[in-house]
Amino acid sequence: MASSKPFSTIVHPYPTKGSPNRNACAYETGLPSARNAFVFVGGLGDGPHTVPYARAIARELEKHGELSYSVFEFKTRSSFSGWKFSCLANDVADISELVRYLRGLGREKIVLMGHSSGCQGLMEYAATSSDPVDDFILQAPVSDREASLVGKGSEGKRKLDEIVNIARDMISSGKGDHPMSHDHLSEDYDRPMSARRFYALHAKDGEDNYFGSDLPSEVARGFWGKFDKPLLILHSGIDRYIDPSVDKNAQIEGWKALCRPGIASRLSGVIPGAGHSVRQPAGEEWLVNTVVKFLKSTAAFPSSSL
């Protein structure tokens, strides 16, 4: 498992062209002379260096100099507590700015890896960004709506739908960016949170609902069909945010079938014995090795920057 000891990183301040994401910095670990960039995008509440396996990937990539990757982590407007008042469009804009900066450094290939709700950001990126990258990796792609209902039964669903309706009414009345009342949010929702963000995460038609099991197939196909570069999909075997009754392998196979032919990697699968953020040593090793195998499988593909 990734060490909690001090570690070195290269800090890259980079311009954001008037974006609200001012004073942006990216943090590079691994091979300083790498030709390619591996960009890690965390989930809700994450920021640079909060998910240890990103550093484990960097250490492993140092052993594979032929791939020539270093790992970048960075702070977006959604990082740490910012997610409660941000949105996917901001995530895409912030990722795009970093991608442009890395292209300016001469990085040939750029890989984006999303963890948890970072996966929603990458789904949105594939659909809307005009800054091409070379590979995508989704780890722990979960539905926030369904995650909030794990173990809560029909009564939990009824209560959630009530709060979603309150958020919808606030948005309709022009108060979408206002914080929801503490009376309407339990501690599960890491309050405060804007009505717009709550709705995006928890409504069936919310903009963050890319992974809901109740999405119509034609809607889901529209999402997954946006990927035009190699894609690796990895569930965690014992993810507490997925109902235990869900067949994770079957879900991944279903998503792969919605992608364009040849896009979804055969290496996609379930990380054995891994929790949501893969803090178990055996799970981390499996994840790191699979990521390296994936990068090797796409190494001969031409860079999207060419």
Tab-separated table of C-alpha atoms in Angstrom:
chain	number	residue	atom	x	y	z
A	1	MET	CA	0.000	0.000	0.000
A	2	ALA	CA	1.175	3.550	-0.684
A	3	SER	CA	3.398	4.860	2.114
A	4	SER	CA	2.312	7.732	4.380
A	5	LYS	CA	5.937	8.871	4.680
A	6	PRO	CA	7.086	12.201	3.182
A	7	PHE	CA	7.561	12.151	-0.575
A	8	SER	CA	8.869	14.504	-3.233
A	9	THR	CA	6.825	16.168	-5.940
A	10	ILE	CA	7.420	18.825	-8.593
A	11	VAL	CA	4.967	21.723	-8.364
A	12	HIS	CA	3.740	23.183	-11.658
A	13	PRO	CA	1.930	26.539	-11.331
A	14	TYR	CA	0.060	27.002	-14.594
A	15	PRO	CA	-2.050	29.749	-16.190
A	16	THR	CA	-5.828	29.449	-16.224
A	17	LYS	CA	-6.725	32.322	-18.595
A	18	GLY	CA	-9.087	34.132	-16.265
A	19	SER	CA	-10.764	30.982	-14.920
A	20	PRO	CA	-12.082	31.061	-11.338
A	21	ASN	CA	-9.605	28.212	-10.709
A	22	ARG	CA	-6.931	30.822	-9.962
A	23	ASN	CA	-3.471	29.990	-8.630
A	24	ALA	CA	-3.794	26.506	-10.085
A	25	CYS	CA	-0.953	24.057	-9.492
A	26	ALA	CA	-0.298	20.515	-10.650
A	27	TYR	CA	1.893	18.139	-8.648
A	28	GLU	CA	4.112	15.749	-10.598
A	29	THR	CA	5.572	12.544	-9.175
A	30	GLY	CA	7.590	9.845	-10.851
A	31	LEU	CA	9.907	10.186	-13.840
A	32	PRO	CA	10.775	13.896	-14.226
A	33	SER	CA	11.916	13.401	-17.826
A	34	ALA	CA	8.795	11.513	-18.909
A	35	ARG	CA	7.403	12.115	-22.379
A	36	ASN	CA	3.832	11.281	-21.316
A	37	ALA	CA	1.470	12.402	-18.551
A	38	PHE	CA	-0.864	10.342	-16.347
A	39	VAL	CA	-3.453	12.664	-14.768
A	40	PHE	CA	-5.368	11.516	-11.681
A	41	VAL	CA	-8.803	13.034	-10.926
A	42	GLY	CA	-10.213	12.270	-7.478
A	43	GLY	CA	-13.779	12.023	-6.242
A	44	LEU	CA	-15.991	14.041	-3.889
A	45	GLY	CA	-13.895	15.428	-1.054
A	46	ASP	CA	-10.609	14.469	-2.695
A	47	GLY	CA	-7.754	16.731	-3.674
A	48	PRO	CA	-4.079	16.297	-4.483
A	49	HIS	CA	-2.535	13.312	-2.645
A	50	THR	CA	-5.685	12.148	-0.806
A	51	VAL	CA	-5.917	8.816	-2.664
A	52	PRO	CA	-2.716	6.855	-1.887
A	53	TYR	CA	-2.790	4.519	-4.889
A	54	ALA	CA	-1.999	7.427	-7.233
A	55	ARG	CA	1.499	7.497	-5.732
A	56	ALA	CA	1.717	3.711	-5.986
A	57	ILE	CA	1.011	4.021	-9.714
A	58	ALA	CA	3.751	6.664	-9.994
A	59	ARG	CA	6.275	4.389	-8.267
A	60	GLU	CA	5.392	1.462	-10.509
A	61	LEU	CA	5.635	3.574	-13.646
A	62	GLU	CA	9.155	4.563	-12.613
A	63	LYS	CA	10.056	0.878	-13.083
A	64	HIS	CA	8.676	0.967	-16.618
A	65	GLY	CA	10.760	3.683	-18.207
A	66	GLU	CA	9.829	2.418	-21.649
A	67	LEU	CA	6.303	3.753	-21.078
A	68	SER	CA	7.727	7.147	-20.018
A	69	TYR	CA	4.888	8.404	-17.784
A	70	SER	CA	4.877	10.639	-14.736
A	71	VAL	CA	1.764	11.155	-12.590
A	72	PHE	CA	0.005	14.494	-12.096
A	73	GLU	CA	-2.494	15.400	-9.389
A	74	PHE	CA	-4.139	18.816	-9.198
A	75	LYS	CA	-6.722	20.913	-7.408
A	76	THR	CA	-9.967	21.684	-9.213
A	77	ARG	CA	-12.833	23.903	-8.141
A	78	SER	CA	-14.546	20.698	-6.959
A	79	SER	CA	-11.618	19.518	-4.814
A	80	PHE	CA	-11.966	19.011	-1.060
A	81	SER	CA	-15.208	20.764	0.022
A	82	GLY	CA	-15.607	22.672	-3.257
A	83	TRP	CA	-17.727	19.910	-4.816
A	84	LYS	CA	-20.769	20.977	-2.797
A	85	PHE	CA	-21.181	24.163	-4.863
A	86	SER	CA	-19.409	23.193	-8.097
A	87	CYS	CA	-20.493	21.176	-11.144
A	88	LEU	CA	-19.253	18.834	-13.866
A	89	ALA	CA	-18.834	21.684	-16.337
A	90	ASN	CA	-16.296	23.256	-13.967
A	91	ASP	CA	-14.485	19.916	-13.695
A	92	VAL	CA	-14.201	19.645	-17.468
A	93	ALA	CA	-12.930	23.219	-17.769
A	94	ASP	CA	-10.323	22.652	-15.053
A	95	ILE	CA	-9.117	19.359	-16.533
A	96	SER	CA	-8.958	20.954	-19.990
A	97	GLU	CA	-6.747	23.748	-18.696
A	98	LEU	CA	-4.290	21.227	-17.269
A	99	VAL	CA	-4.340	19.198	-20.493
A	100	ARG	CA	-3.470	22.323	-22.483
A	101	TYR	CA	-0.656	23.131	-20.076
A	102	LEU	CA	0.759	19.608	-20.417
A	103	ARG	CA	0.571	19.839	-24.208
A	104	GLY	CA	2.509	23.081	-23.921
A	105	LEU	CA	5.212	21.202	-22.017
A	106	GLY	CA	5.480	18.842	-24.967
A	107	ARG	CA	3.838	15.827	-23.323
A	108	GLU	CA	3.012	13.425	-26.135
A	109	LYS	CA	0.371	11.193	-24.551
A	110	ILE	CA	-2.038	12.170	-21.798
A	111	VAL	CA	-4.058	9.601	-19.845
A	112	LEU	CA	-6.935	10.616	-17.549
A	113	MET	CA	-7.809	8.398	-14.578
A	114	GLY	CA	-10.907	9.162	-12.528
A	115	HIS	CA	-11.686	7.780	-9.082
A	116	SER	CA	-15.267	7.654	-7.765
A	117	SER	CA	-17.053	10.876	-8.773
A	118	GLY	CA	-13.957	11.755	-10.773
A	119	CYS	CA	-15.348	9.168	-13.181
A	120	GLN	CA	-18.380	11.390	-13.781
A	121	GLY	CA	-15.982	14.189	-14.617
A	122	LEU	CA	-14.290	12.001	-17.212
A	123	MET	CA	-17.624	10.918	-18.694
A	124	GLU	CA	-18.484	14.606	-19.093
A	125	TYR	CA	-15.007	15.304	-20.482
A	126	ALA	CA	-15.379	12.626	-23.160
A	127	ALA	CA	-18.719	14.124	-24.163
A	128	THR	CA	-17.879	17.828	-24.173
A	129	SER	CA	-14.173	18.695	-24.155
A	130	SER	CA	-12.389	19.830	-27.301
A	131	ASP	CA	-8.962	19.007	-25.819
A	132	PRO	CA	-8.220	15.404	-26.832
A	133	VAL	CA	-6.442	12.907	-24.603
A	134	ASP	CA	-5.210	9.406	-25.331
A	135	ASP	CA	-6.690	6.979	-22.769
A	136	PHE	CA	-9.328	6.968	-20.037
A	137	ILE	CA	-9.457	4.918	-16.823
A	138	LEU	CA	-12.523	4.787	-14.567
A	139	GLN	CA	-12.027	3.350	-11.058
A	140	ALA	CA	-15.007	2.954	-8.708
A	141	PRO	CA	-17.632	4.450	-11.035
A	142	VAL	CA	-20.715	4.563	-8.812
A	143	SER	CA	-24.102	6.253	-8.853
A	144	ASP	CA	-24.242	8.823	-6.051
A	145	ARG	CA	-28.023	8.428	-5.957
A	146	GLU	CA	-27.814	4.683	-5.493
A	147	ALA	CA	-24.856	4.966	-3.109
A	148	SER	CA	-26.931	7.154	-0.792
A	149	LEU	CA	-29.611	4.446	-0.663
A	150	VAL	CA	-27.452	1.401	0.142
A	151	GLY	CA	-29.021	-0.399	3.107
A	152	LYS	CA	-31.844	2.135	3.546
A	153	GLY	CA	-34.723	0.343	1.840
A	154	SER	CA	-37.917	1.852	0.513
A	155	GLU	CA	-38.218	4.395	3.327
A	156	GLY	CA	-34.765	5.767	2.483
A	157	LYS	CA	-35.780	6.090	-1.160
A	158	ARG	CA	-38.977	7.917	-0.191
A	159	LYS	CA	-37.038	10.409	1.938
A	160	LEU	CA	-34.433	10.962	-0.771
A	161	ASP	CA	-37.123	11.632	-3.371
A	162	GLU	CA	-38.675	14.206	-1.028
A	163	ILE	CA	-35.359	16.066	-0.736
A	164	VAL	CA	-34.801	15.854	-4.501
A	165	ASN	CA	-38.209	17.477	-5.005
A	166	ILE	CA	-37.261	20.275	-2.583
A	167	ALA	CA	-34.045	20.848	-4.524
A	168	ARG	CA	-36.010	20.896	-7.804
A	169	ASP	CA	-38.387	23.523	-6.416
A	170	MET	CA	-35.459	25.692	-5.262
A	171	ILE	CA	-33.895	25.504	-8.733
A	172	SER	CA	-37.218	26.377	-10.386
A	173	SER	CA	-37.587	29.427	-8.140
A	174	GLY	CA	-34.113	30.736	-9.013
A	175	LYS	CA	-32.425	29.511	-5.819
A	176	GLY	CA	-30.406	26.671	-7.323
A	177	ASP	CA	-27.112	28.087	-6.046
A	178	HIS	CA	-28.447	28.621	-2.519
A	179	PRO	CA	-27.515	26.126	0.215
A	180	MET	CA	-30.212	23.694	1.195
A	181	SER	CA	-31.559	23.855	4.713
A	182	HIS	CA	-29.821	21.721	7.335
A	183	ASP	CA	-33.286	20.390	8.151
A	184	HIS	CA	-33.358	18.743	4.712
A	185	LEU	CA	-29.855	17.260	4.723
A	186	SER	CA	-28.604	14.549	7.030
A	187	GLU	CA	-24.934	14.275	7.968
A	188	ASP	CA	-24.629	11.756	5.117
A	189	TYR	CA	-24.637	14.668	2.679
A	190	ASP	CA	-21.668	16.575	4.122
A	191	ARG	CA	-23.658	19.783	4.434
A	192	PRO	CA	-23.937	22.555	3.372
A	193	MET	CA	-24.654	21.906	-0.310
A	194	SER	CA	-26.345	23.889	-3.046
A	195	ALA	CA	-29.725	22.733	-4.302
A	196	ARG	CA	-28.321	22.469	-7.831
A	197	ARG	CA	-25.496	20.176	-6.767
A	198	PHE	CA	-27.765	18.005	-4.636
A	199	TYR	CA	-30.144	17.586	-7.541
A	200	ALA	CA	-27.330	16.827	-9.979
A	201	LEU	CA	-26.024	14.039	-7.748
A	202	HIS	CA	-29.275	12.489	-6.535
A	203	ALA	CA	-32.004	12.927	-9.157
A	204	LYS	CA	-32.622	10.273	-11.807
A	205	ASP	CA	-32.240	12.988	-14.442
A	206	GLY	CA	-29.408	14.753	-12.606
A	207	GLU	CA	-26.377	15.669	-14.715
A	208	ASP	CA	-24.082	13.497	-12.553
A	209	ASN	CA	-26.194	10.358	-13.008
A	210	TYR	CA	-23.999	8.540	-15.501
A	211	PHE	CA	-23.920	5.181	-13.707
A	212	GLY	CA	-27.462	4.630	-12.436
A	213	SER	CA	-28.747	1.093	-12.948
A	214	ASP	CA	-32.173	2.525	-13.809
A	215	LEU	CA	-30.959	4.568	-16.792
A	216	PRO	CA	-32.731	3.653	-20.039
A	217	SER	CA	-30.345	1.764	-22.321
A	218	GLU	CA	-30.621	4.368	-25.079
A	219	VAL	CA	-29.588	7.112	-22.618
A	220	ALA	CA	-26.672	5.077	-21.256
A	221	ARG	CA	-25.525	4.202	-24.788
A	222	GLY	CA	-25.376	7.896	-25.583
A	223	PHE	CA	-23.028	8.418	-22.629
A	224	TRP	CA	-20.672	5.503	-23.255
A	225	GLY	CA	-20.672	6.031	-27.002
A	226	LYS	CA	-18.842	9.352	-26.535
A	227	PHE	CA	-15.557	7.613	-25.757
A	228	ASP	CA	-13.340	7.492	-28.822
A	229	LYS	CA	-10.095	6.492	-27.066
A	230	PRO	CA	-9.144	3.302	-25.169
A	231	LEU	CA	-11.083	2.923	-21.928
A	232	LEU	CA	-10.361	0.820	-18.822
A	233	ILE	CA	-13.247	0.289	-16.348
A	234	LEU	CA	-12.485	-0.995	-12.837
A	235	HIS	CA	-14.931	-1.663	-10.021
A	236	SER	CA	-13.812	-2.271	-6.445
A	237	GLY	CA	-14.745	-5.743	-5.202
A	238	ILE	CA	-16.132	-4.689	-1.809
A	239	ASP	CA	-17.178	-1.125	-2.577
A	240	ARG	CA	-19.441	0.056	0.253
A	241	TYR	CA	-21.157	2.471	-2.111
A	242	ILE	CA	-22.564	-0.316	-4.292
A	243	ASP	CA	-25.368	-2.568	-3.078
A	244	PRO	CA	-23.975	-6.067	-2.416
A	245	SER	CA	-26.646	-7.557	-4.696
A	246	VAL	CA	-25.149	-5.849	-7.764
A	247	ASP	CA	-23.189	-8.119	-10.110
A	248	LYS	CA	-20.239	-5.812	-10.749
A	249	ASN	CA	-18.714	-7.921	-13.519
A	250	ALA	CA	-22.038	-8.016	-15.344
A	251	GLN	CA	-22.408	-4.255	-14.953
A	252	ILE	CA	-18.974	-3.670	-16.488
A	253	GLU	CA	-19.729	-6.017	-19.363
A	254	GLY	CA	-22.952	-4.117	-19.976
A	255	TRP	CA	-21.108	-0.811	-20.111
A	256	LYS	CA	-18.455	-2.256	-22.423
A	257	ALA	CA	-21.193	-3.374	-24.807
A	258	LEU	CA	-22.483	0.222	-24.966
A	259	CYS	CA	-19.097	1.539	-26.117
A	260	ARG	CA	-17.926	1.739	-29.696
A	261	PRO	CA	-16.285	-1.484	-30.892
A	262	GLY	CA	-12.711	-1.869	-29.675
A	263	ILE	CA	-12.837	1.026	-27.182
A	264	ALA	CA	-13.375	-0.767	-23.842
A	265	SER	CA	-10.339	-2.761	-22.719
A	266	ARG	CA	-10.532	-6.504	-22.113
A	267	LEU	CA	-8.552	-5.754	-18.917
A	268	SER	CA	-11.645	-4.087	-17.433
A	269	GLY	CA	-12.940	-5.893	-14.357
A	270	VAL	CA	-13.336	-6.019	-10.586
A	271	ILE	CA	-10.415	-5.374	-8.225
A	272	PRO	CA	-10.459	-8.372	-5.846
A	273	GLY	CA	-10.997	-7.556	-2.172
A	274	ALA	CA	-10.709	-3.808	-2.723
A	275	GLY	CA	-12.699	-1.104	-0.993
A	276	HIS	CA	-13.877	2.063	-2.681
A	277	SER	CA	-10.488	3.823	-2.750
A	278	VAL	CA	-8.396	0.603	-2.843
A	279	ARG	CA	-6.444	0.964	0.401
A	280	GLN	CA	-5.888	-2.793	0.770
A	281	PRO	CA	-2.313	-3.853	-0.202
A	282	ALA	CA	-3.377	-6.786	-2.403
A	283	GLY	CA	-6.046	-4.733	-4.143
A	284	GLU	CA	-3.646	-1.863	-4.718
A	285	GLU	CA	-1.092	-4.214	-6.253
A	286	TRP	CA	-3.739	-5.687	-8.583
A	287	LEU	CA	-4.874	-2.197	-9.583
A	288	VAL	CA	-1.364	-0.897	-10.241
A	289	ASN	CA	-0.407	-3.934	-12.302
A	290	THR	CA	-3.607	-3.708	-14.357
A	291	VAL	CA	-3.056	-0.008	-15.062
A	292	VAL	CA	0.466	-0.747	-16.308
A	293	LYS	CA	-0.811	-3.590	-18.498
A	294	PHE	CA	-3.399	-1.229	-19.960
A	295	LEU	CA	-0.802	1.426	-20.743
A	296	LYS	CA	1.360	-1.207	-22.405
A	297	SER	CA	-1.601	-2.346	-24.490
A	298	THR	CA	-2.055	1.167	-25.903
A	299	ALA	CA	1.620	2.171	-26.094
A	300	ALA	CA	1.822	1.687	-29.864
A	301	PHE	CA	-1.196	3.895	-30.580
A	302	PRO	CA	-0.325	7.329	-32.009
A	303	SER	CA	-0.656	10.318	-29.701
A	304	SER	CA	-3.814	12.409	-30.037
A	305	SER	CA	-1.543	15.464	-30.153
A	306	LEU	CA	-0.159	14.448	-33.550
